[in-house]
Coordinates of C-alpha atoms in Angstrom, one line a residue:
Chain A
X1 CA -29.5 -90.5 23.2
X2 CA -30.0 -90.3 26.9
X3 CA -33.4 -91.6 27.8
X4 CA -33.9 -88.8 30.5
X5 CA -33.4 -86.2 27.9
X6 CA -35.8 -88.0 25.5
X7 CA -38.4 -88.2 28.2
X8 CA -38.0 -84.5 29.0
X9 CA -38.5 -83.7 25.2
X10 CA -41.6 -85.8 25.0
X11 CA -43.0 -84.3 28.1
X12 CA -42.6 -80.6 27.1
X13 CA -43.4 -81.1 23.3
X14 CA -46.0 -84.0 23.5
X15 CA -48.9 -81.5 22.9
X16 CA -47.4 -80.7 19.3
X17 CA -47.7 -84.2 18.0
X18 CA -50.4 -87.0 17.6
X19 CA -50.3 -89.6 20.5
X20 CA -49.6 -92.4 18.1
X21 CA -46.6 -90.5 16.6
X22 CA -45.0 -90.0 20.1
X23 CA -43.8 -93.6 20.3
X24 CA -42.2 -93.3 16.9
X25 CA -40.6 -90.1 17.9
X26 CA -39.3 -91.5 21.1
X27 CA -37.8 -94.4 19.3
X28 CA -36.1 -92.1 16.9
X29 CA -34.8 -89.8 19.5
X30 CA -33.3 -92.7 21.5
X31 CA -31.5 -94.0 18.4
X32 CA -30.2 -90.5 17.5
X33 CA -26.7 -89.3 18.0
X34 CA -26.2 -87.0 21.0
X35 CA -24.7 -84.3 18.8
X36 CA -28.2 -83.6 17.4
X37 CA -29.7 -82.9 20.8
X38 CA -29.1 -79.1 20.4
X39 CA -30.6 -79.1 17.0
X40 CA -33.8 -80.9 18.2
X41 CA -34.0 -78.4 20.9
X42 CA -33.9 -75.4 18.5
X43 CA -36.9 -76.6 16.3
X44 CA -39.9 -74.3 16.7
X45 CA -43.1 -76.2 16.7
X46 CA -46.5 -74.7 16.0
X47 CA -49.1 -75.1 18.8
X48 CA -52.4 -76.7 17.6
X49 CA -54.2 -74.7 20.2
X50 CA -53.0 -71.6 18.7
X51 CA -54.0 -72.6 15.3
X52 CA -57.5 -73.5 16.2
X53 CA -57.9 -70.2 18.0
X54 CA -56.6 -68.4 14.8
X55 CA -58.9 -70.6 12.8
X56 CA -62.0 -69.6 14.7
X57 CA -61.1 -66.0 14.5
X58 CA -59.8 -65.5 11.1
X59 CA -60.4 -68.9 9.4
X60 CA -62.4 -67.5 6.5
X61 CA -59.4 -65.4 5.7
X62 CA -57.1 -68.4 5.6
X63 CA -54.8 -67.0 8.2
X64 CA -54.7 -70.4 9.9
X65 CA -53.3 -72.1 6.9
X66 CA -50.8 -69.3 6.4
X67 CA -49.6 -69.8 9.8
X68 CA -48.9 -73.6 9.6
X69 CA -47.0 -72.8 6.3
X70 CA -49.7 -74.0 3.8
X71 CA -49.4 -70.8 1.9
X72 CA -51.2 -71.9 -1.2
X73 CA -54.2 -73.3 0.6
X74 CA -54.1 -70.2 2.6
X75 CA -54.4 -68.2 -0.6
X76 CA -57.1 -70.4 -1.8
X77 CA -59.0 -69.8 1.3
X78 CA -58.7 -66.0 1.2
X79 CA -59.6 -65.7 -2.4
X80 CA -62.7 -67.9 -2.0
X81 CA -64.2 -66.3 1.3
X82 CA -63.1 -69.4 3.3
X83 CA -64.3 -71.7 0.5
X84 CA -67.7 -70.1 0.8
X85 CA -67.5 -70.8 4.5
X86 CA -67.7 -74.5 4.1
X87 CA -63.9 -74.9 4.0
X88 CA -63.5 -72.6 6.9
X89 CA -65.9 -74.9 8.8
X90 CA -64.2 -78.1 7.9
X91 CA -60.7 -76.6 8.4
X92 CA -61.8 -75.7 12.0
X93 CA -61.8 -79.4 12.7
X94 CA -58.8 -80.3 10.5
X95 CA -56.5 -77.7 11.6
X96 CA -55.2 -79.2 14.9
X97 CA -54.5 -82.5 13.0
X98 CA -52.9 -80.6 10.2
X99 CA -50.8 -78.6 12.5
X100 CA -49.6 -81.7 14.4
X101 CA -48.8 -83.3 10.9
X102 CA -46.7 -80.3 10.0
X103 CA -44.8 -80.7 13.1
X104 CA -44.2 -84.3 12.6
X105 CA -42.9 -83.6 9.1
X106 CA -40.6 -81.0 10.5
X107 CA -39.3 -83.4 13.1
X108 CA -38.8 -86.1 10.3
X109 CA -36.8 -83.6 8.2
X110 CA -34.2 -83.5 11.1
X111 CA -33.6 -87.2 10.6
X112 CA -32.2 -86.9 7.2
Chain B
X1 CA -76.1 -98.3 20.0
X2 CA -72.4 -99.0 20.4
X3 CA -70.4 -102.1 19.8
X4 CA -66.7 -103.0 19.9
X5 CA -64.7 -102.2 17.0
X6 CA -62.2 -104.8 15.6
X7 CA -59.3 -102.8 17.2
X8 CA -59.0 -100.4 20.0
X9 CA -58.6 -96.8 18.5
X10 CA -55.8 -94.6 19.8
X11 CA -56.4 -91.1 21.4
X12 CA -55.9 -89.1 18.1
X13 CA -58.0 -91.5 16.2
X14 CA -61.0 -91.0 18.6
X15 CA -60.5 -87.3 18.6
X16 CA -60.7 -87.2 14.7
X17 CA -63.7 -89.4 14.6
X18 CA -65.4 -87.3 17.1
X19 CA -64.6 -84.2 15.1
X20 CA -66.6 -85.8 12.3
X21 CA -69.7 -85.6 14.2
X22 CA -68.9 -82.4 15.9
X23 CA -68.3 -80.7 12.5
X24 CA -71.6 -81.8 11.1
X25 CA -73.3 -80.0 14.2
X26 CA -71.4 -76.8 13.5
X27 CA -71.9 -77.0 9.8
X28 CA -75.7 -77.2 10.2
X29 CA -75.7 -74.0 12.4
X30 CA -73.3 -72.2 10.1
X31 CA -75.4 -72.8 6.9
X32 CA -78.6 -72.9 8.6
X33 CA -81.2 -72.1 6.1
X34 CA -79.3 -74.1 3.4
X35 CA -79.3 -77.8 4.0
X36 CA -76.6 -78.6 1.5
X37 CA -73.7 -76.9 3.7
X38 CA -73.5 -79.7 6.2
X39 CA -73.6 -82.4 3.6
X40 CA -70.6 -80.7 1.6
X41 CA -68.8 -80.1 5.0
X42 CA -68.9 -83.8 5.9
X43 CA -68.0 -84.7 2.5
X44 CA -65.0 -82.5 2.4
X45 CA -64.1 -83.8 5.8
X46 CA -64.2 -87.4 4.6
X47 CA -62.2 -86.4 1.6
X48 CA -59.5 -84.9 3.8
X49 CA -59.5 -87.9 6.1
X50 CA -59.8 -90.6 3.3
X51 CA -56.2 -91.7 3.9
X52 CA -56.7 -91.9 7.7
X53 CA -57.1 -95.0 9.7
X54 CA -60.1 -97.4 9.5
X55 CA -61.8 -96.0 12.5
X56 CA -61.6 -92.5 11.5
X57 CA -62.8 -93.3 8.0
X58 CA -65.5 -95.5 9.4
X59 CA -67.0 -92.6 11.4
X60 CA -66.5 -90.1 8.6
X61 CA -68.5 -92.2 6.4
X62 CA -71.0 -92.9 9.2
X63 CA -71.5 -89.2 9.8
X64 CA -71.7 -88.5 6.1
X65 CA -74.4 -90.9 5.3
X66 CA -76.6 -89.7 8.2
X67 CA -76.1 -86.2 6.7
X68 CA -77.1 -87.4 3.4
X69 CA -80.6 -88.5 4.4
X70 CA -80.9 -85.4 6.5
X71 CA -80.1 -83.4 3.4
X72 CA -82.9 -84.9 1.3
X73 CA -85.4 -84.4 4.1
X74 CA -84.2 -80.7 4.7
X75 CA -84.0 -79.8 1.0
X76 CA -87.7 -80.6 0.5
X77 CA -88.7 -78.7 3.6
X78 CA -86.3 -75.8 2.4
X79 CA -87.7 -75.5 -1.1
X80 CA -91.3 -75.9 0.0
X81 CA -90.8 -73.1 2.4
X82 CA -89.3 -70.9 -0.4
X83 CA -92.3 -71.6 -2.7
X84 CA -94.7 -70.9 0.3
X85 CA -92.9 -67.6 0.7
X86 CA -92.7 -66.5 -2.8
X87 CA -95.2 -68.2 -5.2
X88 CA -98.6 -66.8 -5.3
X89 CA -100.2 -70.1 -5.7
X90 CA -98.5 -71.8 -2.8
X91 CA -100.1 -71.3 0.6
X92 CA -99.3 -72.3 4.2
X93 CA -101.4 -75.5 4.5
X94 CA -101.8 -78.5 6.8
X95 CA -99.6 -80.9 4.8
X96 CA -96.9 -78.1 4.9
X97 CA -96.9 -77.4 8.5
X98 CA -97.1 -81.2 9.3
X99 CA -94.0 -81.7 7.0
X100 CA -92.1 -78.8 8.7
X101 CA -92.9 -80.2 12.2
X102 CA -91.7 -83.8 11.0
X103 CA -88.4 -82.2 9.6
X104 CA -87.9 -80.5 13.1
X105 CA -88.5 -83.7 14.9
X106 CA -86.1 -85.7 12.6
X107 CA -83.5 -83.0 13.0
X108 CA -83.7 -82.8 16.9
X109 CA -83.5 -86.6 17.0
X110 CA -80.5 -86.5 14.6
X111 CA -79.0 -83.8 16.7
X112 CA -79.3 -85.8 19.9
X113 CA -77.8 -88.8 18.3
X114 CA -74.9 -86.9 16.8
X115 CA -74.0 -85.4 20.1
X116 CA -74.2 -88.8 21.8
X117 CA -72.0 -90.2 18.9
X118 CA -69.5 -87.3 19.3
X119 CA -69.2 -88.0 23.0
X120 CA -68.9 -91.7 22.8
X121 CA -66.4 -91.8 19.9
X122 CA -64.3 -89.1 21.7
X123 CA -63.9 -91.8 24.5
X124 CA -62.8 -94.4 21.8
X125 CA -66.2 -96.4 21.8
X126 CA -67.5 -97.4 18.5
X127 CA -70.9 -96.0 17.8
X128 CA -73.0 -98.1 15.5
X129 CA -76.3 -96.8 14.4
X130 CA -79.3 -98.9 13.2
X131 CA -79.2 -99.0 9.5
X132 CA -76.4 -96.5 9.0
X133 CA -74.0 -98.7 10.9
X134 CA -74.5 -101.7 8.5
X135 CA -74.5 -99.4 5.3
X136 CA -71.2 -97.9 6.4
X137 CA -69.9 -101.4 7.0
X138 CA -70.7 -102.2 3.3
X139 CA -69.1 -99.1 2.0
X140 CA -66.1 -98.7 4.2
X141 CA -63.5 -101.6 4.0
X142 CA -60.4 -101.7 6.3
Chain C
X1 CA -42.8 -80.9 2.6
X2 CA -46.1 -79.4 1.1
X3 CA -49.0 -80.8 -0.3
X4 CA -48.8 -84.1 -2.4
X5 CA -49.5 -84.1 -6.1
X6 CA -52.7 -86.2 -5.7
X7 CA -54.1 -84.2 -2.8
X8 CA -53.4 -80.9 -4.9
X9 CA -55.2 -82.3 -7.9
X10 CA -58.2 -83.4 -6.0
X11 CA -58.3 -80.0 -4.3
X12 CA -58.1 -78.0 -7.6
X13 CA -60.7 -80.5 -9.2
X14 CA -63.0 -79.8 -6.2
X15 CA -62.3 -75.9 -6.6
X16 CA -63.1 -76.2 -10.3
X17 CA -66.3 -78.2 -9.9
X18 CA -67.8 -76.1 -7.0
X19 CA -66.8 -72.9 -8.8
X20 CA -68.5 -73.7 -11.9
X21 CA -71.7 -74.9 -9.9
X22 CA -71.6 -71.7 -8.0
X23 CA -71.4 -69.6 -11.1
X24 CA -74.3 -71.5 -12.7
X25 CA -76.3 -71.0 -9.7
X26 CA -75.6 -67.3 -9.8
X27 CA -76.6 -66.7 -13.5
X28 CA -80.2 -67.3 -12.3
X29 CA -80.7 -63.8 -10.6
X30 CA -83.6 -65.2 -8.5
X31 CA -81.0 -67.3 -6.7
X32 CA -79.1 -64.2 -5.7
X33 CA -82.2 -62.8 -4.2
X34 CA -83.1 -65.8 -2.2
X35 CA -79.7 -66.6 -0.9
X36 CA -78.0 -63.3 -0.8
X37 CA -74.5 -63.2 0.7
X38 CA -73.2 -66.4 2.1
X39 CA -70.0 -64.8 3.6
X40 CA -69.8 -65.9 7.2
X41 CA -67.3 -63.0 7.9
X42 CA -69.7 -60.5 6.6
X43 CA -72.6 -62.0 8.5
X44 CA -70.6 -62.0 11.7
X45 CA -68.8 -58.8 11.5
X46 CA -70.9 -56.8 9.3
X47 CA -68.0 -55.6 7.1
X48 CA -67.2 -57.3 3.9
X49 CA -64.2 -59.8 3.7
X50 CA -61.4 -59.4 1.2
X51 CA -63.1 -61.5 -1.4
X52 CA -66.6 -60.3 -1.1
X53 CA -68.0 -59.3 -4.5
X54 CA -65.8 -61.7 -6.3
X55 CA -69.0 -63.7 -7.4
X56 CA -70.5 -60.6 -8.8
X57 CA -67.2 -59.5 -10.4
X58 CA -67.1 -62.9 -12.3
X59 CA -70.7 -62.7 -13.4
X60 CA -69.8 -59.3 -14.9
X61 CA -66.8 -60.5 -16.5
X62 CA -68.7 -63.7 -18.0
X63 CA -71.2 -61.1 -19.4
X64 CA -68.3 -59.2 -21.1
X65 CA -68.3 -56.3 -18.7
X66 CA -64.6 -55.9 -17.8
X67 CA -64.8 -52.6 -16.1
X68 CA -67.5 -53.6 -13.7
X69 CA -65.8 -57.0 -13.1
X70 CA -62.7 -55.2 -11.9
X71 CA -64.7 -52.6 -10.0
X72 CA -66.7 -55.1 -7.9
X73 CA -63.5 -56.9 -7.0
X74 CA -60.3 -57.6 -8.9
X75 CA -60.1 -61.0 -7.0
X76 CA -62.9 -62.2 -9.3
X77 CA -60.5 -61.7 -12.2
X78 CA -58.0 -64.1 -10.6
X79 CA -60.6 -66.7 -9.6
X80 CA -62.2 -66.8 -13.0
X81 CA -58.7 -67.1 -14.6
X82 CA -58.1 -69.9 -12.4
X83 CA -61.4 -71.4 -13.3
X84 CA -60.7 -71.3 -17.0
X85 CA -57.1 -72.3 -17.1
X86 CA -56.9 -75.0 -14.2
X87 CA -59.0 -77.6 -15.9
X88 CA -57.0 -77.6 -19.1
X89 CA -53.7 -77.7 -16.9
X90 CA -55.0 -80.6 -14.8
X91 CA -56.2 -82.4 -18.1
X92 CA -52.8 -81.9 -19.6
X93 CA -51.0 -83.2 -16.6
X94 CA -53.4 -86.2 -16.0
X95 CA -53.4 -87.4 -19.6
X96 CA -49.8 -87.1 -20.2
X97 CA -48.9 -88.2 -16.4
X98 CA -46.9 -85.1 -15.9
X99 CA -46.8 -82.9 -12.7
X100 CA -46.1 -79.5 -14.3
X101 CA -49.0 -78.0 -12.1
X102 CA -47.6 -79.4 -8.9
X103 CA -44.2 -77.9 -9.8
X104 CA -45.9 -74.7 -10.6
X105 CA -47.8 -74.7 -7.3
X106 CA -44.8 -75.6 -5.3
X107 CA -42.6 -72.8 -6.9
X108 CA -45.5 -70.1 -6.4
X109 CA -45.6 -71.1 -2.7
X110 CA -41.9 -70.8 -2.5
X111 CA -41.9 -67.4 -4.2
X112 CA -44.7 -66.0 -2.1
X113 CA -42.9 -67.0 1.1
X114 CA -40.0 -64.7 0.4
X115 CA -40.4 -61.7 2.4
X116 CA -39.8 -59.2 -0.4
X117 CA -42.7 -60.7 -2.2
X118 CA -45.0 -61.6 0.7
X119 CA -45.2 -58.1 2.1
X120 CA -46.2 -56.3 -1.1
X121 CA -48.9 -58.9 -1.6
X122 CA -50.1 -58.6 1.9
X123 CA -50.3 -54.9 1.6
X124 CA -52.1 -55.4 -1.9
X125 CA -54.6 -57.5 -0.2
X126 CA -55.2 -55.2 2.6
X127 CA -55.6 -52.3 0.3
X128 CA -58.2 -54.2 -1.8
X129 CA -59.9 -55.0 1.4
X130 CA -60.0 -51.5 2.5
X131 CA -61.3 -50.5 -1.0
X132 CA -64.0 -53.3 -0.6
X133 CA -65.1 -51.9 2.8
X134 CA -65.1 -48.3 1.4
X135 CA -67.3 -49.6 -1.5
X136 CA -69.5 -51.3 0.9
X137 CA -69.7 -54.6 -1.3
Chain D
X1 CA -76.9 -106.6 2.5
X2 CA -80.5 -107.9 2.5
X3 CA -80.8 -107.0 6.0
X4 CA -79.6 -103.4 5.3
X5 CA -82.2 -103.0 2.4
X6 CA -85.0 -104.2 4.9
X7 CA -83.6 -101.8 7.5
X8 CA -83.8 -98.9 5.0
X9 CA -87.3 -99.8 4.1
X10 CA -88.4 -99.9 7.8
X11 CA -86.6 -96.5 8.4
X12 CA -88.5 -95.0 5.4
X13 CA -91.8 -96.5 6.6
X14 CA -91.1 -95.0 10.2
X15 CA -90.5 -91.7 8.6
X16 CA -93.6 -91.8 6.4
X17 CA -95.6 -93.0 9.5
X18 CA -94.3 -90.1 11.7
X19 CA -95.4 -87.7 8.8
X20 CA -98.9 -89.2 8.4
X21 CA -99.4 -89.2 12.0
X22 CA -98.4 -85.6 12.5
X23 CA -100.5 -84.6 9.5
X24 CA -103.6 -86.0 11.2
X25 CA -103.5 -83.1 13.5
X26 CA -105.2 -79.9 12.3
X27 CA -102.3 -77.6 12.6
X28 CA -103.9 -74.8 11.0
X29 CA -106.6 -74.7 13.5
X30 CA -104.0 -75.3 16.3
X31 CA -101.9 -72.5 15.3
X32 CA -104.9 -70.2 14.4
X33 CA -103.3 -69.5 11.1
X34 CA -106.3 -67.8 9.8
X35 CA -107.2 -65.9 12.9
X36 CA -103.6 -64.6 13.1
X37 CA -103.7 -63.6 9.4
X38 CA -106.7 -61.6 10.1
X39 CA -105.3 -59.9 13.1
X40 CA -102.1 -59.1 11.0
X41 CA -104.3 -57.7 8.3
X42 CA -106.0 -55.4 10.6
X43 CA -102.7 -54.1 12.1
X44 CA -101.1 -53.6 8.8
X45 CA -104.2 -51.8 7.5
X46 CA -104.1 -49.4 10.4
X47 CA -100.2 -48.9 10.0
X48 CA -100.6 -48.1 6.3
X49 CA -103.4 -45.8 6.7
X50 CA -101.6 -43.9 9.6
X51 CA -99.1 -42.6 7.0
X52 CA -101.8 -41.5 4.6
X53 CA -104.3 -39.9 6.9
X54 CA -103.8 -36.2 6.2
X55 CA -104.6 -36.2 2.5
X56 CA -107.8 -38.1 2.7
X57 CA -111.1 -36.5 1.9
X58 CA -114.0 -38.2 3.6
X59 CA -116.9 -36.0 2.5
X60 CA -118.1 -33.8 -0.4
X61 CA -119.4 -34.4 -3.8
X62 CA -116.9 -36.7 -5.1
X63 CA -116.9 -38.9 -2.0
X64 CA -120.6 -39.2 -2.1
X65 CA -120.5 -40.2 -5.8
X66 CA -117.9 -43.0 -5.2
X67 CA -119.7 -44.0 -1.9
X68 CA -123.0 -44.4 -3.6
X69 CA -121.4 -46.5 -6.4
X70 CA -119.6 -48.8 -3.9
X71 CA -122.7 -49.2 -1.7
X72 CA -124.8 -50.2 -4.8
X73 CA -122.2 -52.9 -5.7
X74 CA -122.0 -54.2 -2.1
X75 CA -125.7 -54.2 -1.7
X76 CA -126.4 -56.3 -4.8
X77 CA -123.6 -58.7 -4.1
X78 CA -124.5 -59.2 -0.4
X79 CA -121.2 -57.6 0.9
X80 CA -121.1 -55.6 4.2
X81 CA -120.6 -52.0 3.0
X82 CA -119.4 -51.0 6.5
X83 CA -116.2 -53.3 6.3
X84 CA -114.9 -51.3 3.4
X85 CA -113.3 -48.1 4.4
X86 CA -113.4 -45.7 1.4
X87 CA -111.0 -42.9 1.1
X88 CA -110.7 -40.4 -1.6
X89 CA -107.4 -38.6 -2.0
X90 CA -106.7 -35.3 -3.9
X91 CA -104.2 -36.6 -6.3
X92 CA -104.0 -35.9 -10.1
X93 CA -102.7 -39.5 -10.7
X94 CA -105.1 -41.8 -12.2
X95 CA -105.0 -44.5 -9.5
X96 CA -107.1 -46.6 -7.1
X97 CA -105.9 -49.3 -4.9
X98 CA -106.9 -51.6 -2.2
X99 CA -104.9 -51.7 1.1
X100 CA -105.0 -54.3 3.9
X101 CA -108.2 -54.5 6.2
X102 CA -110.3 -53.3 3.3
X103 CA -109.1 -49.7 3.1
X104 CA -109.9 -48.7 -0.5
X105 CA -108.2 -45.5 -1.8
X106 CA -109.5 -43.7 -5.0
X107 CA -107.6 -40.7 -6.4
X108 CA -109.5 -37.7 -7.5
X109 CA -107.5 -38.0 -10.8
X110 CA -109.3 -41.2 -11.5
X111 CA -112.6 -39.7 -10.8
X112 CA -111.9 -36.9 -13.2
X113 CA -110.8 -39.4 -16.0
X114 CA -113.9 -41.5 -16.1
X115 CA -116.6 -40.5 -18.6
X116 CA -119.6 -41.8 -16.5
X117 CA -120.6 -43.8 -13.5
X118 CA -120.4 -47.2 -15.3
X119 CA -116.6 -46.7 -15.9
X120 CA -116.1 -45.7 -12.3
X121 CA -118.1 -48.8 -11.0
X122 CA -115.9 -51.0 -13.2
X123 CA -112.7 -49.8 -11.5
X124 CA -114.4 -50.0 -8.0
X125 CA -115.7 -53.5 -8.6
X126 CA -112.1 -54.6 -9.8
X127 CA -110.7 -53.2 -6.5
X128 CA -113.5 -54.7 -4.4
X129 CA -112.7 -58.1 -6.1
X130 CA -109.2 -57.7 -5.0
X131 CA -110.3 -57.3 -1.4
X132 CA -113.0 -60.1 -1.6
X133 CA -110.5 -62.4 -3.1
X134 CA -108.1 -61.5 -0.4
X135 CA -105.5 -60.6 -2.9
X136 CA -104.2 -57.8 -0.7
X137 CA -103.2 -60.1 2.0
X138 CA -102.0 -62.8 -0.3
X139 CA -99.7 -60.4 -2.1
X140 CA -98.6 -58.8 1.2
X141 CA -97.7 -62.1 2.7
X142 CA -95.7 -63.2 -0.2
X143 CA -93.9 -59.8 -0.3
X144 CA -93.2 -60.0 3.4
X145 CA -92.0 -63.6 3.2
X146 CA -89.6 -62.5 0.4
X147 CA -88.3 -59.7 2.4
X148 CA -88.0 -61.7 5.5
X149 CA -86.0 -64.3 3.3
X150 CA -83.7 -61.6 2.1
X151 CA -83.1 -60.1 5.5
X152 CA -82.4 -63.4 6.9
X153 CA -79.9 -64.5 4.3
X154 CA -78.2 -61.2 3.9
X155 CA -78.4 -60.2 7.5
X156 CA -79.4 -56.7 6.4
X157 CA -82.9 -56.3 8.0
X158 CA -84.0 -52.8 8.6
X159 CA -86.8 -50.3 8.7
X160 CA -86.4 -49.7 5.1
X161 CA -87.9 -53.1 4.2
X162 CA -91.3 -52.6 5.8
X163 CA -91.5 -49.2 4.1
X164 CA -90.8 -50.8 0.7
X165 CA -93.3 -53.4 1.3
X166 CA -96.2 -50.8 1.8
X167 CA -94.9 -48.9 -1.1
X168 CA -95.4 -52.1 -3.1
X169 CA -99.0 -52.3 -2.1
X170 CA -100.1 -48.8 -3.2
X171 CA -98.5 -49.5 -6.5
X172 CA -101.1 -52.4 -6.9
X173 CA -98.6 -54.4 -8.8
X174 CA -100.4 -57.8 -8.7
X175 CA -99.4 -60.6 -11.1
X176 CA -101.3 -61.2 -14.2
X177 CA -103.2 -64.2 -12.9
X178 CA -104.6 -62.3 -9.8
X179 CA -105.5 -59.2 -12.1
X180 CA -107.5 -61.5 -14.4
X181 CA -109.3 -63.2 -11.5
X182 CA -110.1 -59.8 -10.3
X183 CA -111.5 -58.6 -13.6
X184 CA -113.5 -61.8 -13.9
X185 CA -115.0 -61.3 -10.5
X186 CA -115.6 -57.5 -11.2
X187 CA -117.6 -58.3 -14.2
X188 CA -119.7 -60.7 -12.1
X189 CA -120.2 -58.0 -9.4
X190 CA -121.2 -55.6 -12.0
X191 CA -123.6 -57.8 -13.7
X192 CA -125.4 -58.5 -10.3
X193 CA -125.5 -54.9 -9.7
X194 CA -127.2 -54.2 -13.1
X195 CA -124.2 -52.3 -14.5
X196 CA -122.8 -53.0 -18.1
X197 CA -119.3 -54.1 -17.9
X198 CA -118.8 -52.5 -21.2
X199 CA -118.1 -49.2 -19.3
X200 CA -115.2 -50.8 -17.6
X201 CA -113.9 -52.0 -20.9
X202 CA -114.2 -48.6 -22.4
X203 CA -112.4 -47.1 -19.7
X204 CA -109.5 -49.7 -19.9
X205 CA -109.4 -49.2 -23.7
X206 CA -108.9 -45.6 -23.3
X207 CA -106.2 -46.0 -20.9
X208 CA -104.6 -48.4 -23.3
X209 CA -104.5 -45.6 -26.0
X210 CA -102.5 -43.5 -23.4
X211 CA -104.7 -40.6 -23.9
X212 CA -102.6 -37.5 -23.0
X213 CA -105.6 -35.8 -21.4
X214 CA -105.7 -38.3 -18.7
X215 CA -102.5 -37.2 -17.1
X216 CA -100.4 -39.5 -15.1
X217 CA -101.5 -43.1 -15.5
X218 CA -100.2 -45.1 -12.7
X219 CA -103.3 -47.4 -12.5
X220 CA -102.5 -48.5 -16.0
X221 CA -98.8 -48.7 -15.8
X222 CA -99.1 -51.4 -13.1
X223 CA -101.9 -53.1 -14.9
X224 CA -100.4 -54.4 -18.2
X225 CA -102.2 -55.1 -21.5
X226 CA -105.3 -53.1 -20.8
X227 CA -106.6 -53.3 -24.3
X228 CA -106.5 -57.0 -24.2
X229 CA -108.3 -56.8 -20.8
X230 CA -110.8 -54.7 -22.5
X231 CA -111.4 -57.2 -25.1
X232 CA -111.9 -60.1 -22.8
X233 CA -114.2 -58.0 -20.6
X234 CA -116.3 -57.2 -23.6
X235 CA -116.3 -60.8 -24.6
X236 CA -117.7 -62.1 -21.3

């Protein structure tokens, strides 16, 4: 794929991934067929900043987990009052990483 | 004190390691009268990150160990306070007041060190506390 | 995608261990008086969260009081059911090296994500929440 | 490994050292714990009393009778009579209780229930013992601590708490150990005043029988095992 396009993608979507994943993503994109470009552009990534805000506001209700697609964990959190508060606190610091992992998994699905 | 780590951590590693310290601070505030909350929180944080890179794991354990000793000290203070408040044969006494003040001092020192550690690890520096550092080194292998 | 088998099993084990220790703590009524509500949501907003009262519900259920158990919060029924069933299920899976629970979990997650299942569930949770607030749990 | 153990040992010693150093200071004196407790007691006493003022009778035949008995006990035991604020209340309930800051409340129901002055002296000595042993404040502080704890943890602090607290006091529900302590002290006071504790024992025994003629028996309902108490008072 054209390196210009790849750099544009990295620039606009960089915040959705871990910094160490970006190198890998860049390599994958460069090796990718041009026909997939439109597909790459249509993927909706979740913003880690949004998820941490949701986590702060409604973490004890598990909304943050529902949002990034961990439905089971969200239910667990909802039913246990955010893991008696402890899980909610821990998740406050995990949710951004978890969101990026989800985004990365989504990107990887595209490759196969 | 801080020293160099065996490798230079990336930005995301530094952030996660720093989070482990930050989280212990928040957990103390959320669970205030109960000392076990911060211990459990750091433990769960470590479990969630146990597959992470060496730098992140190292700092999770570092934070966990420091919270563990804090938990012991604070628990004694907590239950002593409860018994002073509830039991008829336990009164506010000089040893009690001295202990509570000691607990306070220890917690403030810990608080300062944790904040410093959170800032330093965020910048990618390796924080290495006296006693806790070598202990973590023993537990956490690359 | 989704949670790995190992992570799920660790999580469920954590849930069971902490759930049982939580219940044992609450069997001693003095503990309830000393600690009171731990719900962060209730402390901050002043209104009970959807699962507030679940502990009291479970305590009532354990002592055989089915009616009060449901009245406190039906979620207690779900949680207690999980606490009773999960350990056996996990034990079965781990000893026979199977992954039936993981499969079950994944299928539940998939089912729940379907809109025609999700919406009624959300409404149910919200109704239960309203009931909780009305009861003043 | 060895170094880490050594460091652990040093760290523990430092912590212990800090504690020992801090405990050298007399914090009780520094924080004026006792003085603050006294001031609090006075305030609480005034507060409780403010709510009961109207029903109190501070003169008349019954007041004089109780007053003379209290004075007699105080005199022979070397207590300052002036410090005890005696209040008689027109209430048919058989009850007497001590409030913070040495307010002593005696119901007319109790005065009518006793057969003679010895019996009345026994009850009065018991309440004075509660005051002298600072049971009132001890109990109140525990109750306050408890309420405080609950309000911190549940976040449901309110005006109801303090009201409940004061209600607790008038019910005189002390725990068993404090009651026994007060009984033993009361016997001591009675003996010094030259009054036979048998009267007190008789009274307790009668309460234990739950004699219908006594009317409402709140004093006894909060003081359990009155027959047993009568027995050990006789045995002394």
